[in-house]
Tab-separated table of C-alpha atoms in Angstrom:
chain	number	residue	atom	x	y	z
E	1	UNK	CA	76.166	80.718	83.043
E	2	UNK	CA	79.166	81.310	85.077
E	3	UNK	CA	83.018	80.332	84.348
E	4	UNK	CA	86.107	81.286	85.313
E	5	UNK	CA	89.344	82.760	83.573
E	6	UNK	CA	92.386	80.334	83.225
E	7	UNK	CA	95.273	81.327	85.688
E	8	UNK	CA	97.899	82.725	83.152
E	9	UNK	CA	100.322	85.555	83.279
E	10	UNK	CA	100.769	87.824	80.533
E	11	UNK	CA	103.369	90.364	79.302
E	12	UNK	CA	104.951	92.893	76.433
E	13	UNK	CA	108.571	93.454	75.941
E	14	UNK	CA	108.393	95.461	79.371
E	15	UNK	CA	105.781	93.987	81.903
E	16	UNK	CA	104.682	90.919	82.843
E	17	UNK	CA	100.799	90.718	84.367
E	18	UNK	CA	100.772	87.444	86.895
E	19	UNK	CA	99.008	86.132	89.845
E	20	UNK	CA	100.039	87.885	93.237
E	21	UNK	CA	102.555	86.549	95.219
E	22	UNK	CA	103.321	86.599	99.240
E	23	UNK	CA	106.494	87.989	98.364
E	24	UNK	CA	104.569	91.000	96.626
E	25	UNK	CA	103.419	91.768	100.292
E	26	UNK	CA	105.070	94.853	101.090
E	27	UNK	CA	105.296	96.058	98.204
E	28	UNK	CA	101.977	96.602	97.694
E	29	UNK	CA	100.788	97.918	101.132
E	30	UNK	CA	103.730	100.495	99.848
E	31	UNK	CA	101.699	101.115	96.550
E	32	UNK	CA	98.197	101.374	98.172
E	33	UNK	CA	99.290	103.526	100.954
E	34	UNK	CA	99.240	106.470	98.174
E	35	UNK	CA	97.926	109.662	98.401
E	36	UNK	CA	96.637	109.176	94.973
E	37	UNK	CA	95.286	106.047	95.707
E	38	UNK	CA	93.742	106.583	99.261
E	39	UNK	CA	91.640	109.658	97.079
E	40	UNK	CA	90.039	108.094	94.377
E	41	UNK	CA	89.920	104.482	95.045
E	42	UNK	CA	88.197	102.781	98.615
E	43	UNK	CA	91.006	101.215	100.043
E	44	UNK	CA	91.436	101.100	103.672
E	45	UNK	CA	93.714	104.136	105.020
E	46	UNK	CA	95.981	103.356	106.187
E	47	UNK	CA	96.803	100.146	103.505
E	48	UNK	CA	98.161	97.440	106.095
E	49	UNK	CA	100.521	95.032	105.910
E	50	UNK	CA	97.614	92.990	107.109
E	51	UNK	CA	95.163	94.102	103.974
E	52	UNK	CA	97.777	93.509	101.220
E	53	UNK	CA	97.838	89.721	102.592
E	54	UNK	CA	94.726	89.219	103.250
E	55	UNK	CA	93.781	90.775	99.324
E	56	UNK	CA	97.210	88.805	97.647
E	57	UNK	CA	96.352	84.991	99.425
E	58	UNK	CA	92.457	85.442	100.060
E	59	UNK	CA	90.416	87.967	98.126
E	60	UNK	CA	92.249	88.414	94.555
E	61	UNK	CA	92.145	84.430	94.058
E	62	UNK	CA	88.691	84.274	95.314
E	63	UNK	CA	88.221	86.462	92.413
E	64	UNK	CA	89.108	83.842	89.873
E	65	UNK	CA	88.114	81.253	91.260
E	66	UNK	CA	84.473	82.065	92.094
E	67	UNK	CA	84.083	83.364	88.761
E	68	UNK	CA	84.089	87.546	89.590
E	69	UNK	CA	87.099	88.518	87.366
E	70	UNK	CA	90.932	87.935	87.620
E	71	UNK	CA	93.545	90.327	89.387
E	72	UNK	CA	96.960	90.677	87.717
E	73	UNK	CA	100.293	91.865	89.846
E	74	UNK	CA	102.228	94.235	87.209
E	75	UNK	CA	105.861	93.836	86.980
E	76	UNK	CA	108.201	94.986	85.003
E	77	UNK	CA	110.218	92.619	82.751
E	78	UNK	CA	113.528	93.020	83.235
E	79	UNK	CA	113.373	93.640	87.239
E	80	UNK	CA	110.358	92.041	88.369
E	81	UNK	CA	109.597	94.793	90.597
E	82	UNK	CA	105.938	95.384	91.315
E	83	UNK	CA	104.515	98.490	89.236
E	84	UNK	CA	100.867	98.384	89.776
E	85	UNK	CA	97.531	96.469	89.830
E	86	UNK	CA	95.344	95.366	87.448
E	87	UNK	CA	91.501	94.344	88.224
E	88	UNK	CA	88.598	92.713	86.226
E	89	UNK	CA	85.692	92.756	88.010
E	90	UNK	CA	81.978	92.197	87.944
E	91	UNK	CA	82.264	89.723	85.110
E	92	UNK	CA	79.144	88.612	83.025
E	93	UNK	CA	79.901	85.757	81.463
E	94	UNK	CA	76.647	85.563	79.417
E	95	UNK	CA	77.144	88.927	78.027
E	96	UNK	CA	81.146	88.169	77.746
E	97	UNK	CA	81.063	92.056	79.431
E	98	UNK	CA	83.610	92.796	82.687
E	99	UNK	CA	85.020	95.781	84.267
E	100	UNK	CA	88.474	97.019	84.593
E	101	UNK	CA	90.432	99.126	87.350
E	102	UNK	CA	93.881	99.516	87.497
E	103	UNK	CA	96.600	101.180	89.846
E	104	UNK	CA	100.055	101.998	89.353
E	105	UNK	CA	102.317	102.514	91.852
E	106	UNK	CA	104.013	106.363	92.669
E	107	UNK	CA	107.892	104.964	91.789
E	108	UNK	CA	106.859	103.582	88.838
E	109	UNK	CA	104.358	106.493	87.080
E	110	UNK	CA	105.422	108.736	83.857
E	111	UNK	CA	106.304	105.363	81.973
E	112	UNK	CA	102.953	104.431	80.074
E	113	UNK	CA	102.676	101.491	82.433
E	114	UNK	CA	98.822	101.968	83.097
E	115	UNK	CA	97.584	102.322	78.924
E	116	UNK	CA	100.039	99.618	78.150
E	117	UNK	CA	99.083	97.236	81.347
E	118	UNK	CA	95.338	98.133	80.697
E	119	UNK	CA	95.558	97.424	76.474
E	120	UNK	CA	97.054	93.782	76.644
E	121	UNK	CA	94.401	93.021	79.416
E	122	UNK	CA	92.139	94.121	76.394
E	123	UNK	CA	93.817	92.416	74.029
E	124	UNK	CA	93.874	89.304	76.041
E	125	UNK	CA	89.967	89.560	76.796
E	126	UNK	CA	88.927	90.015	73.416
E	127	UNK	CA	91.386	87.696	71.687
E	128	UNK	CA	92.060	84.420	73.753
E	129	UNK	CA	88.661	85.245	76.047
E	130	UNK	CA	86.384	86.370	73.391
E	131	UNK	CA	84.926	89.010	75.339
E	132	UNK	CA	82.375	91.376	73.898
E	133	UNK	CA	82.958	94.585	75.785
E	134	UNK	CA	85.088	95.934	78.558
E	135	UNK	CA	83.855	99.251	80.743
E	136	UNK	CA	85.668	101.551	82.902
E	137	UNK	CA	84.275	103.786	85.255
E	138	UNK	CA	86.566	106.895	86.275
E	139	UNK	CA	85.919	109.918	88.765
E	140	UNK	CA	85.088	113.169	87.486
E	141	UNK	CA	88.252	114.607	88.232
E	142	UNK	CA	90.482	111.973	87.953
E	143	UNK	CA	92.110	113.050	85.019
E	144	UNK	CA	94.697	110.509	84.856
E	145	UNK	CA	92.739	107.852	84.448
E	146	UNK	CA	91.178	109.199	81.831
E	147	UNK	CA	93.878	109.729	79.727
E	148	UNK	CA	94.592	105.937	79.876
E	149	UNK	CA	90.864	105.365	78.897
E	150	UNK	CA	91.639	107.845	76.007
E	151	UNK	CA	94.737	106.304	75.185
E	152	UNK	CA	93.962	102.912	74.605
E	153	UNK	CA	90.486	103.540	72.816
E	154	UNK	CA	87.843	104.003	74.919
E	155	UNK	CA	84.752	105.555	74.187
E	156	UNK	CA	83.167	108.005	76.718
E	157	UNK	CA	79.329	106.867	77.350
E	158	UNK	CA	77.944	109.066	79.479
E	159	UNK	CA	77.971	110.307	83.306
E	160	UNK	CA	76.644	108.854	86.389
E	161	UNK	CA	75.426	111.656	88.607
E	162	UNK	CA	76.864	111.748	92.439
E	163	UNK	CA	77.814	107.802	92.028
E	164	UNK	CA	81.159	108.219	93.689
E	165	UNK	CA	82.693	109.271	97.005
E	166	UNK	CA	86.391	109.900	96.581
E	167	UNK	CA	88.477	111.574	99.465
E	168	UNK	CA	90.092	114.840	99.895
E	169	UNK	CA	92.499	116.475	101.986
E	170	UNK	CA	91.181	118.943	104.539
E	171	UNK	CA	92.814	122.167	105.216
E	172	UNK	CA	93.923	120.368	108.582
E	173	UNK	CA	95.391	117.496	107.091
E	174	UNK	CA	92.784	115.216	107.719
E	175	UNK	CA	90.965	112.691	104.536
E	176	UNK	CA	87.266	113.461	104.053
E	177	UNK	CA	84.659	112.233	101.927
E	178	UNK	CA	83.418	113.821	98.719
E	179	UNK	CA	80.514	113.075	96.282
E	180	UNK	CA	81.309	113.162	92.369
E	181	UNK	CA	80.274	112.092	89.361
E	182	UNK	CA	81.274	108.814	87.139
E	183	UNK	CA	82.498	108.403	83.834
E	184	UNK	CA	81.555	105.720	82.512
E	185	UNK	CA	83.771	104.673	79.205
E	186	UNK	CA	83.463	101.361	77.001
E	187	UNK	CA	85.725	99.215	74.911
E	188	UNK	CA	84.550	97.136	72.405
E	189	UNK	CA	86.832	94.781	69.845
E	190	UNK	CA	86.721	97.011	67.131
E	191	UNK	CA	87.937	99.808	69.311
E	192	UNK	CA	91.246	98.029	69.232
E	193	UNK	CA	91.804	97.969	65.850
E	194	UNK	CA	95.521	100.061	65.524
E	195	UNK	CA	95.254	100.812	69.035
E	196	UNK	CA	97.150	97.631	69.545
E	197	UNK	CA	100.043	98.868	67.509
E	198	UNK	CA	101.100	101.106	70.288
E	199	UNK	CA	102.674	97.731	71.854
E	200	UNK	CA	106.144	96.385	70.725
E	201	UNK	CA	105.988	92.762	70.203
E	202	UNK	CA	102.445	92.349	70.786
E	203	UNK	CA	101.672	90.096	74.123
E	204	UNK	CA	102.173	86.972	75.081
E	205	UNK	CA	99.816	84.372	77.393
E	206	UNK	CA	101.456	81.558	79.052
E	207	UNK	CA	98.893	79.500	81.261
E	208	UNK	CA	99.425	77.066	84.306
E	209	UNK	CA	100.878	80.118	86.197
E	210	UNK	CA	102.252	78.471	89.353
């Protein structure tokens, strides 16, 4: 059984989650070109103008379209300036499971962007989806993420021995690779129950995104 999610955009009093853009180009080789981002995540380094196209007008809609998951540009509401990244990935449509990732840009952290950007994603899954469960896999030391996993009601499953090679700074300056554990955390529909109140307004869906 395979489907695919509707193309929609979705937002809260501050952000709006949409389909990339071309425009969102540069921006986003910006955003991935982060130290923070370059350690824990396997982007290419260094994040190319070339790679941001090739992920914003060939591999996020392949995403959708062949059924994997959805990618969501993060903006905020009242500038429309690209904040961050939001994934769903490895979708099982039989189970109504998927994963999530996200990524928030260095200009735009300290604001709660990631738990609230990550909950509505929830919220839309579960509500106008009717997904079953969402998991999130973090790195061992990744302590950032999570808190957001924390924050918007995640529950912590268990570890995954040496399933992750994240990259570290050398004394020289230099990126290396390093083995670590994953936590793995779940979210279920009942996790969300007050969790949601953390978000002014709610969300909103509006399909057709074009």
């Amino acid at each position: 059984m395979t489907s695919t999610f509707p193309n929609v955009s979705i937002s809260t009093e501050r952000l709006v989650l949409r389909p990339f853009e071309e425009p969102d180009i540069q921006s986003f080789a910006d955003m991935m070109n982060d130290e923070l981002v370059t350690a824990w995540t396997t982007v290419p380094h260094p994040y190319t103008e070339a790679h941001a196209r090739s992920w914003i007008t060939e591999q996020a809609p392949a995403e959708r379209a062949e059924g994997r998951g959805i990618v969501f540009a993060v903006t905020e509401f009242l500038t429309q300036r690209l904040v961050g990244v939001v994934h769903i990935r490895n979708t099982d449509w039989r189970i109504r499971s998927s994963e999530i990732s996200y990524v928030i840009a260095p200009w735009a952290r300290g604001e709660g962007y990631a738990s609230e950007a990550a909950l509505i994603t929830a919220q839309w899954l579960f509500n106008d989806q009717k997904f079953e469960r969402l998991e999130l896999r973090t790195p061992a030391d990744n302590t950032a993420s999570q808190q957001v996993a924390q924050k918007i009601g995640c529950i912590s499953e268990g570890v995954l021995r040496g399933a992750w090679i994240a990259r570290a700074r050398t004394d020289d300056g230099e990126w290396t690779e390093v083995r670590t554990d994953l936590i793995v955390w779940s979210l279920l529909p009942e996790d969300l129950e007050g969790v949601g109140d953390q978000l002014p307004g709610g969300f909103t869906s509006f399909g057709d995104w074009n």
